[in-house]
mmCIF file of C-alpha atoms in Angstrom:
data_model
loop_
_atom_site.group_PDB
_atom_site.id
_atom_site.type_symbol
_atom_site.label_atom_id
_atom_site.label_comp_id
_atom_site.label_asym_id
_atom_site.label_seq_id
_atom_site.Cartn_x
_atom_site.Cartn_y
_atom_site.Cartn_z
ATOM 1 C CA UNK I 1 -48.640 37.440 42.940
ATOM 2 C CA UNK I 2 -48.371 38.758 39.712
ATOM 3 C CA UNK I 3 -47.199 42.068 40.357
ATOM 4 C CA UNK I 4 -44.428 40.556 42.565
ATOM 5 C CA UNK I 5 -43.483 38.613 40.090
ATOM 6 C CA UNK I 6 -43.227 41.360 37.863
ATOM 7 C CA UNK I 7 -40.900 43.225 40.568
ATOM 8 C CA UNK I 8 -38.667 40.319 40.938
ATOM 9 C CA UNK I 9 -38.356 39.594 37.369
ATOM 10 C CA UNK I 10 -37.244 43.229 36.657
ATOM 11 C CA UNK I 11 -35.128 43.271 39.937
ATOM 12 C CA UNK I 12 -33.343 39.899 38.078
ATOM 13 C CA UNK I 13 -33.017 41.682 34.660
ATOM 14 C CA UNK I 14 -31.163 44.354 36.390
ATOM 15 C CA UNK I 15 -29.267 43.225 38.943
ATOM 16 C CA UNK I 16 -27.542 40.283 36.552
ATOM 17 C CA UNK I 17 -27.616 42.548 32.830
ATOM 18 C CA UNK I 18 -27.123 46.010 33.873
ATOM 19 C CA UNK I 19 -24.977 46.253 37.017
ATOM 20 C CA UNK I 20 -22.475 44.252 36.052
ATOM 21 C CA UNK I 21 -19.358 45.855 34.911
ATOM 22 C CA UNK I 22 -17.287 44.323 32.574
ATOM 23 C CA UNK I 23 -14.456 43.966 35.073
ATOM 24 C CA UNK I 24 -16.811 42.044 37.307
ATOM 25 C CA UNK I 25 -17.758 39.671 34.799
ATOM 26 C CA UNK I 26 -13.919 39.286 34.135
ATOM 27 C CA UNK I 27 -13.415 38.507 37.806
ATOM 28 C CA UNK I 28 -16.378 35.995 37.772
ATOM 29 C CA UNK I 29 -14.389 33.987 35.442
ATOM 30 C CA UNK I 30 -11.546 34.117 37.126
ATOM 31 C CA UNK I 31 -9.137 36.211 34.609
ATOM 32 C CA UNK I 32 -7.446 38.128 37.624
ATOM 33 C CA UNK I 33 -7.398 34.810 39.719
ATOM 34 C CA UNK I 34 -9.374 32.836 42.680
ATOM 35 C CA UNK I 35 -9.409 35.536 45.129
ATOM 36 C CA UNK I 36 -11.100 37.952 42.584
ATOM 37 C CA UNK I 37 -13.319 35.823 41.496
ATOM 38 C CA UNK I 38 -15.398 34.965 44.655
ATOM 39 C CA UNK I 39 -15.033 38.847 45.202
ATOM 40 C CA UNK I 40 -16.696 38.855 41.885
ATOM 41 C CA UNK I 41 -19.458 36.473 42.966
ATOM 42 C CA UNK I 42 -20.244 37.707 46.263
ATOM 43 C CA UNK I 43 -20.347 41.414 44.946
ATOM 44 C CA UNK I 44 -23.342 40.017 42.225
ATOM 45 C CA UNK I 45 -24.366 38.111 44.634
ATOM 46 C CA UNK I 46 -24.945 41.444 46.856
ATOM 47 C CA UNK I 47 -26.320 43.256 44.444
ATOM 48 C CA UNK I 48 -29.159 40.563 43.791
ATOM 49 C CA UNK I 49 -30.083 40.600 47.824
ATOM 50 C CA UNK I 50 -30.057 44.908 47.572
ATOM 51 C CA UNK I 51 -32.429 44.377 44.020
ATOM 52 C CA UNK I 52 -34.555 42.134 45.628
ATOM 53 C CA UNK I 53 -35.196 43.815 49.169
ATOM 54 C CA UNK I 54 -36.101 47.084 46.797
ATOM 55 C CA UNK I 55 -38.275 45.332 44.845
ATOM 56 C CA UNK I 56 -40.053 43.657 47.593
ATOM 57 C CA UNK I 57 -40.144 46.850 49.808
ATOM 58 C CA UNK I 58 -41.633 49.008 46.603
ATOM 59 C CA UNK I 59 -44.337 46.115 46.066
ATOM 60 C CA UNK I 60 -45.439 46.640 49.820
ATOM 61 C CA UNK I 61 -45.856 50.019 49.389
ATOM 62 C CA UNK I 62 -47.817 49.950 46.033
ATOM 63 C CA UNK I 63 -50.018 47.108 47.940
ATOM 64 C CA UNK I 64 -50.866 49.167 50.960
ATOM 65 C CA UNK I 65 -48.590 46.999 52.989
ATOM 66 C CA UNK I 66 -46.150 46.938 56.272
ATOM 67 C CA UNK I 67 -42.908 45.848 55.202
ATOM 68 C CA UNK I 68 -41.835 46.008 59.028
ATOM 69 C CA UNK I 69 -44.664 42.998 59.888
ATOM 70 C CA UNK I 70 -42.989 41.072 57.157
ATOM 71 C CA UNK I 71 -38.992 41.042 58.085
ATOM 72 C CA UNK I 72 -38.541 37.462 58.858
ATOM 73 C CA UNK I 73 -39.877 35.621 56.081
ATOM 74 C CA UNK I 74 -38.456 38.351 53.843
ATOM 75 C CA UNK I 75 -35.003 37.713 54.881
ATOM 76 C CA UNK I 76 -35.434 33.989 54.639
ATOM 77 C CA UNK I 77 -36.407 34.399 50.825
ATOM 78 C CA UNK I 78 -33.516 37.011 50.003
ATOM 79 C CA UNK I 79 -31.101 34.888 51.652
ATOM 80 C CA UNK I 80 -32.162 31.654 49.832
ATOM 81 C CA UNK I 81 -32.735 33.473 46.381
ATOM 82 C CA UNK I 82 -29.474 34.840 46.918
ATOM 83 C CA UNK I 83 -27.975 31.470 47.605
ATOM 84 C CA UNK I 84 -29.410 30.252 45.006
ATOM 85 C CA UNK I 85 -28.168 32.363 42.216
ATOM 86 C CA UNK I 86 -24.479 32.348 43.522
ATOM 87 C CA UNK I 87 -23.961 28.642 43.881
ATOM 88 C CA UNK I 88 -25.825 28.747 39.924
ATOM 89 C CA UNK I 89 -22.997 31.203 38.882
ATOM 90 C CA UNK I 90 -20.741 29.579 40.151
ATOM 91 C CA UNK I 91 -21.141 26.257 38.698
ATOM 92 C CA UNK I 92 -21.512 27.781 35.128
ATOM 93 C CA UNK I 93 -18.134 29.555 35.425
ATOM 94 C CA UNK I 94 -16.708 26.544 36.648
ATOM 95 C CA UNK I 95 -18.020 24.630 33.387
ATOM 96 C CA UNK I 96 -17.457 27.285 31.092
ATOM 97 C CA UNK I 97 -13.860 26.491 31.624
ATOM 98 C CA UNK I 98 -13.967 23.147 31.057
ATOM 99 C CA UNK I 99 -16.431 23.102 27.784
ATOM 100 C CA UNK I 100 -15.976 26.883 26.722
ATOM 101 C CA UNK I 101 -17.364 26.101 23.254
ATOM 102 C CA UNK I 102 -20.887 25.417 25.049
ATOM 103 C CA UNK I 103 -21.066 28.892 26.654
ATOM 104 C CA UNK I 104 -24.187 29.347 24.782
ATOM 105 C CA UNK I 105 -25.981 26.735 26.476
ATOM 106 C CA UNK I 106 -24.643 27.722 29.946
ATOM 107 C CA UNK I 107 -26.011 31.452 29.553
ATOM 108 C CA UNK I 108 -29.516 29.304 28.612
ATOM 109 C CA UNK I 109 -29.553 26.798 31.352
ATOM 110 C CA UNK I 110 -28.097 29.736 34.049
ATOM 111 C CA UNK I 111 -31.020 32.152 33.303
ATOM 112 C CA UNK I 112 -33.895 29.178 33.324
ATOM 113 C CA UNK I 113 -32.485 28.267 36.645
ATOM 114 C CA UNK I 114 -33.018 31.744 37.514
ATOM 115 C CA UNK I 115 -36.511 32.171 36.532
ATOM 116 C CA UNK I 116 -37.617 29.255 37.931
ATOM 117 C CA UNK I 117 -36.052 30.328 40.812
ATOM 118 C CA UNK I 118 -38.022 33.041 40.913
ATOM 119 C CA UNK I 119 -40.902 30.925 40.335
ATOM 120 C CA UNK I 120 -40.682 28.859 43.181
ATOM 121 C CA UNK I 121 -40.069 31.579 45.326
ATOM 122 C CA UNK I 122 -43.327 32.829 44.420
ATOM 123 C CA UNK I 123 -45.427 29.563 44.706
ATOM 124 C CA UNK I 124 -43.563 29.305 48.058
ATOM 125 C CA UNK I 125 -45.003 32.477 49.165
ATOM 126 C CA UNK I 126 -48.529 32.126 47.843
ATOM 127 C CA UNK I 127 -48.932 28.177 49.770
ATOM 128 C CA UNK I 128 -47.369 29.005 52.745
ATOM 129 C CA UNK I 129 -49.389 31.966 52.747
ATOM 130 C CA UNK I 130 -46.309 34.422 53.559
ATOM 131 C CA UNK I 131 -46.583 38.243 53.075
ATOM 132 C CA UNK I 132 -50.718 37.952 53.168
ATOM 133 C CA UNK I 133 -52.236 41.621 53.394
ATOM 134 C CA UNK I 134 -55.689 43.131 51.750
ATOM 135 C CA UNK I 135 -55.064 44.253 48.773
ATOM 136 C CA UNK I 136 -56.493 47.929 48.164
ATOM 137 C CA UNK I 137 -58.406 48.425 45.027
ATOM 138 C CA UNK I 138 -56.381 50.338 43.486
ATOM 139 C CA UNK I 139 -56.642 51.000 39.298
ATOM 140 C CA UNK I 140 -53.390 52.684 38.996
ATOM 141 C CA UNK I 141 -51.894 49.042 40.593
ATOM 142 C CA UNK I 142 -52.941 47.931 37.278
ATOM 143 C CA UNK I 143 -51.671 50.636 35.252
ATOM 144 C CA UNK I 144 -47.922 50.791 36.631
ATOM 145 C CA UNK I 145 -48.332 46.514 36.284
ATOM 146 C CA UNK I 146 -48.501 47.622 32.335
ATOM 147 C CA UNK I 147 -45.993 49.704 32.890
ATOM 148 C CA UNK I 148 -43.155 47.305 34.738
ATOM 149 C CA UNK I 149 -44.302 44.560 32.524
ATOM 150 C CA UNK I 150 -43.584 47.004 29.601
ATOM 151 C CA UNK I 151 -40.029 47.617 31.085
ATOM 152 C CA UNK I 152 -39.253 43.888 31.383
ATOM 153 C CA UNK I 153 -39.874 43.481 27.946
ATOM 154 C CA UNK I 154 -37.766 46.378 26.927
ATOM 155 C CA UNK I 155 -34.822 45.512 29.214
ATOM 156 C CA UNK I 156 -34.908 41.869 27.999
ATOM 157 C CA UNK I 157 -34.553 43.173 24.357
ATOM 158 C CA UNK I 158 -31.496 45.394 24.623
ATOM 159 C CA UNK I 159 -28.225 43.364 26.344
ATOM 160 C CA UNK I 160 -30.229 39.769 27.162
ATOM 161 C CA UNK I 161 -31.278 39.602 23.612
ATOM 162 C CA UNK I 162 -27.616 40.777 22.808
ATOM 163 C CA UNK I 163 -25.975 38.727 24.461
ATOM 164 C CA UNK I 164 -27.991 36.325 23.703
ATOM 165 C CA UNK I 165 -27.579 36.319 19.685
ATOM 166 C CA UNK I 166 -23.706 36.902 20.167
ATOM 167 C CA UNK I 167 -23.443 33.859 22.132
ATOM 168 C CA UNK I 168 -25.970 31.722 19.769
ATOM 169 C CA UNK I 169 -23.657 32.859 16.551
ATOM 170 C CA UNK I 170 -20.235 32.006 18.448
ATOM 171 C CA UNK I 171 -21.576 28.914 18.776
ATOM 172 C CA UNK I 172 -23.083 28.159 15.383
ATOM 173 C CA UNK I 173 -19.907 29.362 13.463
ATOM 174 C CA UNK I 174 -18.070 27.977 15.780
ATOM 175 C CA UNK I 175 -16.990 25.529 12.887
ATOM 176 C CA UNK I 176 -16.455 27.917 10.146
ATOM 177 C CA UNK I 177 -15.373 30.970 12.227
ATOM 178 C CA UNK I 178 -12.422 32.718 11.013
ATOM 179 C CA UNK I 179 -9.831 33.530 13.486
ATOM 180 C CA UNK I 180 -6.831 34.785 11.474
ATOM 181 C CA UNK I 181 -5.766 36.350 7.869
ATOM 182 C CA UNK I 182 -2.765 34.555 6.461
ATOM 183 C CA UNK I 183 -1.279 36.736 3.824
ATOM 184 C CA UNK I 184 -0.559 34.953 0.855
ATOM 185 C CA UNK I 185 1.711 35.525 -2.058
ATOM 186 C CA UNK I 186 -1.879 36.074 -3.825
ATOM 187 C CA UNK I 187 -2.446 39.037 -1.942
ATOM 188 C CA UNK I 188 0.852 40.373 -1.909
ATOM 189 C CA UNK I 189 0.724 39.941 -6.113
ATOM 190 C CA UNK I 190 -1.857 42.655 -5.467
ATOM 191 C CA UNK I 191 -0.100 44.353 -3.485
ATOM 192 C CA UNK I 192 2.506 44.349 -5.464
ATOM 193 C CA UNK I 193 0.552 45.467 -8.789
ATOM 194 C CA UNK I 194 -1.055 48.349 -7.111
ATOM 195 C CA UNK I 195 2.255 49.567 -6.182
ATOM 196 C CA UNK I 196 3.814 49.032 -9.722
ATOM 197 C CA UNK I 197 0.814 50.662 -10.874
ATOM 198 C CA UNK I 198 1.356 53.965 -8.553
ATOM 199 C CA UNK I 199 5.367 54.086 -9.698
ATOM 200 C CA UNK I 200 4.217 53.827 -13.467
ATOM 201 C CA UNK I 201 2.269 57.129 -13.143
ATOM 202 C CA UNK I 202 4.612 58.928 -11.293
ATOM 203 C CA UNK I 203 7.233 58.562 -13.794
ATOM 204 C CA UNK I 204 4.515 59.226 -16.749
ATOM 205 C CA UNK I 205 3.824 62.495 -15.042
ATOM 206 C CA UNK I 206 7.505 62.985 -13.936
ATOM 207 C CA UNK I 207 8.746 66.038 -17.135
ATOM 208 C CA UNK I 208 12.298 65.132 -16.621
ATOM 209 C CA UNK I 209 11.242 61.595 -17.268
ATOM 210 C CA UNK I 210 14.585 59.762 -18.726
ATOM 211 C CA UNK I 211 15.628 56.174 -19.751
ATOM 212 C CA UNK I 212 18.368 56.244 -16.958
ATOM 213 C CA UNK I 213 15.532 57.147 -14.540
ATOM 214 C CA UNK I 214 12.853 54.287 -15.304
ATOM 215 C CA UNK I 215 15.571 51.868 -15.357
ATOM 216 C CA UNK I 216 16.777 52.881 -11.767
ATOM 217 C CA UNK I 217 13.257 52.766 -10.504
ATOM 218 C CA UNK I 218 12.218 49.277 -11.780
ATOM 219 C CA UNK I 219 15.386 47.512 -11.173
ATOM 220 C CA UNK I 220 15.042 48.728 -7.188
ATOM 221 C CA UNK I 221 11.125 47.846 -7.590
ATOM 222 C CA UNK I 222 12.431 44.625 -8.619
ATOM 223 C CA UNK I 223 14.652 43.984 -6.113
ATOM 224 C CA UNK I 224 12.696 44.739 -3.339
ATOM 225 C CA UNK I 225 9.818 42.850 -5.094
ATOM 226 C CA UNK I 226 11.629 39.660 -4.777
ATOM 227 C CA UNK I 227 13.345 39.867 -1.326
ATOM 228 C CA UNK I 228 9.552 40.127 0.261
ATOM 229 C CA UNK I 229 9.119 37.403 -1.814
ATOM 230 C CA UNK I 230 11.948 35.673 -0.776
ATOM 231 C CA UNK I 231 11.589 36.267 2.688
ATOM 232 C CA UNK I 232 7.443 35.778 3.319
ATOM 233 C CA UNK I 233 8.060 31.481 3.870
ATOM 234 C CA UNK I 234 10.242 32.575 6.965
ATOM 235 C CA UNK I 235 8.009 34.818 8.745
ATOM 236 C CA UNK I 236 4.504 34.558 10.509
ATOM 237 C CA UNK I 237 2.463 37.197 8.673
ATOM 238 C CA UNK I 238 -0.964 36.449 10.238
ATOM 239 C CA UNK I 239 -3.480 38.504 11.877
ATOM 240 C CA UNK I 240 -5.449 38.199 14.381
ATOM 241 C CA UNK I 241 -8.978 39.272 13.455
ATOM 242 C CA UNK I 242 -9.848 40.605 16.427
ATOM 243 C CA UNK I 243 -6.930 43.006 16.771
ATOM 244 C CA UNK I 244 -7.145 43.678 13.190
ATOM 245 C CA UNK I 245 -10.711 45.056 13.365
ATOM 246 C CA UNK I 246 -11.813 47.585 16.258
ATOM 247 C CA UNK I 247 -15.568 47.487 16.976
ATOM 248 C CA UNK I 248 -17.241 50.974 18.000
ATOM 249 C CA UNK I 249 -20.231 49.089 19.141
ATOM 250 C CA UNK I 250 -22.223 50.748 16.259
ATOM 251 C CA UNK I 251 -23.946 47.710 15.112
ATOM 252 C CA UNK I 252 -24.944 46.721 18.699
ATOM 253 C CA UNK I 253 -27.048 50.253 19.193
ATOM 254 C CA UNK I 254 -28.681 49.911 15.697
ATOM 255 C CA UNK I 255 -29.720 46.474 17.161
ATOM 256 C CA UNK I 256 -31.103 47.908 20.094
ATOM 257 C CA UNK I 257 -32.837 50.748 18.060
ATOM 258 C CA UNK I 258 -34.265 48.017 15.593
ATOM 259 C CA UNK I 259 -35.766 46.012 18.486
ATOM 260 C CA UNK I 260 -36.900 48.655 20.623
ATOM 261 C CA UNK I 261 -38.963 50.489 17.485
ATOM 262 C CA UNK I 262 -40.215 46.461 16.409
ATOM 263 C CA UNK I 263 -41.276 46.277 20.330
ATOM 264 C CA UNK I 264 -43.577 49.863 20.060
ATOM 265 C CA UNK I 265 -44.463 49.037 17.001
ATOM 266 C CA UNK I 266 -46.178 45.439 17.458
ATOM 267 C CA UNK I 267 -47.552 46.773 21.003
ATOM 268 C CA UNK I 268 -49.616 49.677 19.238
ATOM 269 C CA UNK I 269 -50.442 46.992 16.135
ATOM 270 C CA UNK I 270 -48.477 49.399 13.567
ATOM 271 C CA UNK I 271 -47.723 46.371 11.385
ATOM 272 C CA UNK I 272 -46.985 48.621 8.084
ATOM 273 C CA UNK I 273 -43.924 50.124 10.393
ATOM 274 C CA UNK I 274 -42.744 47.117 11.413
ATOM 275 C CA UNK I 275 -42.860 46.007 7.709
ATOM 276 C CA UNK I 276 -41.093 48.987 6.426
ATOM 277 C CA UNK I 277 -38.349 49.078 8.745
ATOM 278 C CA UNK I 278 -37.368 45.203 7.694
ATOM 279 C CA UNK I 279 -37.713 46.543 4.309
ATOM 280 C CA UNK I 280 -34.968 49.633 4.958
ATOM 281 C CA UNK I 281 -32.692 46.985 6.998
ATOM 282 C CA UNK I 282 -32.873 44.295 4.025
ATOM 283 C CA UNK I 283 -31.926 46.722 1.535
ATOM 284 C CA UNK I 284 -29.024 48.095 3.310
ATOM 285 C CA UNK I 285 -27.741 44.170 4.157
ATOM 286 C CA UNK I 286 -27.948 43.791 0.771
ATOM 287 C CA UNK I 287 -25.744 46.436 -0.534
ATOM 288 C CA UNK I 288 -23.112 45.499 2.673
ATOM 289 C CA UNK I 289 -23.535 41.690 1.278
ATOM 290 C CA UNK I 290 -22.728 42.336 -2.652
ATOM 291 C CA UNK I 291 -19.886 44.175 -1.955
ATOM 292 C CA UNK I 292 -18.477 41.052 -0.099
ATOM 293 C CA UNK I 293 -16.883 37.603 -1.084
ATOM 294 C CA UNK I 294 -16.754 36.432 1.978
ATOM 295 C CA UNK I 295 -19.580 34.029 2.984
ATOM 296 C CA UNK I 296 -18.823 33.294 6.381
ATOM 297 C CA UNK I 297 -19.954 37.033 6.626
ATOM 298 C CA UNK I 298 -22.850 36.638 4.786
ATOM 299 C CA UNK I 299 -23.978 33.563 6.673
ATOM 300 C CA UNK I 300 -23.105 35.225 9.786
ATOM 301 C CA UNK I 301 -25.344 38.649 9.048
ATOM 302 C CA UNK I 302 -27.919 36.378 8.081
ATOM 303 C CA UNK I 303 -28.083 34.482 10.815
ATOM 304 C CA UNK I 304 -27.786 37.308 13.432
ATOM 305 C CA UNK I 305 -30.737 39.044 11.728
ATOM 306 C CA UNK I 306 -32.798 36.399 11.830
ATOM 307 C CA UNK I 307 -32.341 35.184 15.179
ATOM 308 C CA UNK I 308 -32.481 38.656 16.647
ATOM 309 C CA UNK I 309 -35.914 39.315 14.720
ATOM 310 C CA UNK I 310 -37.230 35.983 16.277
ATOM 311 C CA UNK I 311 -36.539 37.415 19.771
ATOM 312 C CA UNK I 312 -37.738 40.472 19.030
ATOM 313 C CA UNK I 313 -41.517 39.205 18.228
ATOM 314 C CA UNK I 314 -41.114 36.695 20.373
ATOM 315 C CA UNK I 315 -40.844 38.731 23.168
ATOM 316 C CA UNK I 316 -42.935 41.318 21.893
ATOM 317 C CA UNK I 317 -45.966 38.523 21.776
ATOM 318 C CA UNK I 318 -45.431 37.811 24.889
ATOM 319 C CA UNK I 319 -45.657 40.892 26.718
ATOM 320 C CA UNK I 320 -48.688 42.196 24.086
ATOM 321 C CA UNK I 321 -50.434 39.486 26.122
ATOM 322 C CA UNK I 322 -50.416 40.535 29.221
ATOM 323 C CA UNK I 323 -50.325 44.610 28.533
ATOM 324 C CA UNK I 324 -53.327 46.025 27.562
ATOM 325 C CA UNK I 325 -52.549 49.328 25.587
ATOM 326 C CA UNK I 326 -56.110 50.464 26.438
ATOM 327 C CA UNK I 327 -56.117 50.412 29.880
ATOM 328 C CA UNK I 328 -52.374 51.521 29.630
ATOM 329 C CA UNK I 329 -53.643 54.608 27.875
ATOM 330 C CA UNK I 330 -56.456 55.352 30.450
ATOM 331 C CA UNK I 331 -53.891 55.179 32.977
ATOM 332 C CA UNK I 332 -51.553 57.286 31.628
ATOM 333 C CA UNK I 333 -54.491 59.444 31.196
ATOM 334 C CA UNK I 334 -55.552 59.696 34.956
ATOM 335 C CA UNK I 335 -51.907 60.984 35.721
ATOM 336 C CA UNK I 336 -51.873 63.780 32.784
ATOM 337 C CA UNK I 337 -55.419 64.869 33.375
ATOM 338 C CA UNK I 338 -54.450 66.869 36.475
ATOM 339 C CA UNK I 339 -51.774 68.970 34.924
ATOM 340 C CA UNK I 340 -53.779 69.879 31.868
#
């Protein structure tokens, strides 16, 4: 059972993380309206049942077993696992509507479900005694075990983990998250000095530099100084912050670099690495953190760092106990040996 649980797990992690477009999970929540949205569902929905008949088909022929003997009960579980997962969806889109600000918790409770889902499925099978075969005795069963169970881990820490810490620090600055700039007369005095600043030097540099001139420039300065001025009460002069700042997703693939090298590290027990790339990530926070006054920022850096590092040896734990690198390396061995 623990190989298909492996398969199913991994058939979960891809089917619901890495198949979904964007657009789809738009749909899901209904941004293009009802009709698109149980197109949404039912196309997620799909992709589950084609994820799970491939995993269950590629675990009958690592096992030595006839899928065809097997079609009956297999359909029953894809169709209930299936069920399952699209009446879970959508219940959290419907309540993600109606308490957005606990999406956090809904992305939590939706992927337990899942799992345990999974779980039963698998209890299911072993009481009932479904999909019973001799098992062959097979070492390199064990070996590509390491290997899926090594995959799960490193799907989980690239867009669950993600996601994941995005939706945790929505939620915990949820309070103290800023949404717009208002520009002040503060910042336009700035502005404004900067700008006097600039005019200044072009008239100290200007060699035909007269009395007549400097008086013509400051009094228009002046003038237009005062009319923005005037004028900034009777406008709306905020920004939107998320308009005002584009995101190349740069931050999101050092993330999944950071994790993934944390994740090899721990696994081969190269602590020292692990400890030096912390060290190279805490010294460049700190020179992006003293150049700021902003302490939302700082919190929320913080906070993301330290919540992704917990899943990352978290996870990493977890899988380290049920891979063993040894018998992962003898494996990988048999398959190499041949070709050298």
């Amino acid at each position: 059972m623990f190989y298909l649980a492996i398969m199913l797990v991994l058939a979960h992690l891809i089917a619901d993380f890495y198949t979904q477009s964007k657009r789809m999970v738009g749909d899901k929540a209904g941004e293009r309206g009802k009709k698109y949205a149980w197109c949404g569902h039912m196309t997620h929905a799909g992709e589950h049942l084609f994820a799970f008949a491939i995993a269950l088909i590629w675990w009958f022929y690592l096992m030595g077993g006839d899928v065809c003997q097997f079609i009956k009960p297999i359909s029953y579980l894809g169709i209930s696992y299936v069920a399952i997962h699209l009446v879970t969806d959508v219940l959290k889109e419907s309540f993600k509507k109606k308490f957005p600000q606990k999406d956090f918790l809904f992305f939590i409770v939706d992927q337990i479900i899942h799992f345990l889902t999974i779980l039963v499925l698998l209890v299911v099978i072993k009481n009932l005694g479904l999909l019973q075969f001799t098992l062959p005795e097979n070492e390199h069963v064990k070996g590509m075990a390491s290997i899926g169970v090594i995959i799960c881990g490193l799907l989980i820490l690239l867009k669950p983990v993600s996601l994941f810490v995005e939706k945790f620090l929505n939620m915990a600055m949820l309070q103290t998250r800023i949404s717009h700039i208002k520009v002040t007369k503060s910042h336009l005095s700035r502005a404004f000095e900067d700008s006097l600043k600039n005019k200044f030097d072009k008239l100290m540099d200007d060699p035909d530099c007269s009395q007549e001139k400097v008086n013509t420039a400051f009094t228009e300065y002046k003038t237009r100084a005062e009319l923005i001025v005037r004028e900034l009460p009777n406008i709306d002069v905020s920004i939107e912050t998320s308009e005002a700042f584009s995101s190349n997703k740069g931050g999101q693939w050092i993330g999944y670099v950071e994790r993934v090298m944390i994740f090899t590290f721990f696994l081969f027990g190269q602590f020292t690495a692990i400890a030096a790339i912390m060290a190279i990530k805490t010294a460049f926070r700190f020179n992006d953190l003293k150049d700021d006054n902003d302490s939302h920022r700082s919190e929320y850096i913080m906070l993301g760092t330290f919540i992704s590092l917990f899943a990352t040896f978290l996870i990493s734990l977890i899988i380290k106990h049920f891979v063993s690198v040894g018998e992962l390396a003898k494996f990988i061995d048999t398959l190499i040996k041949p070709y050298m």
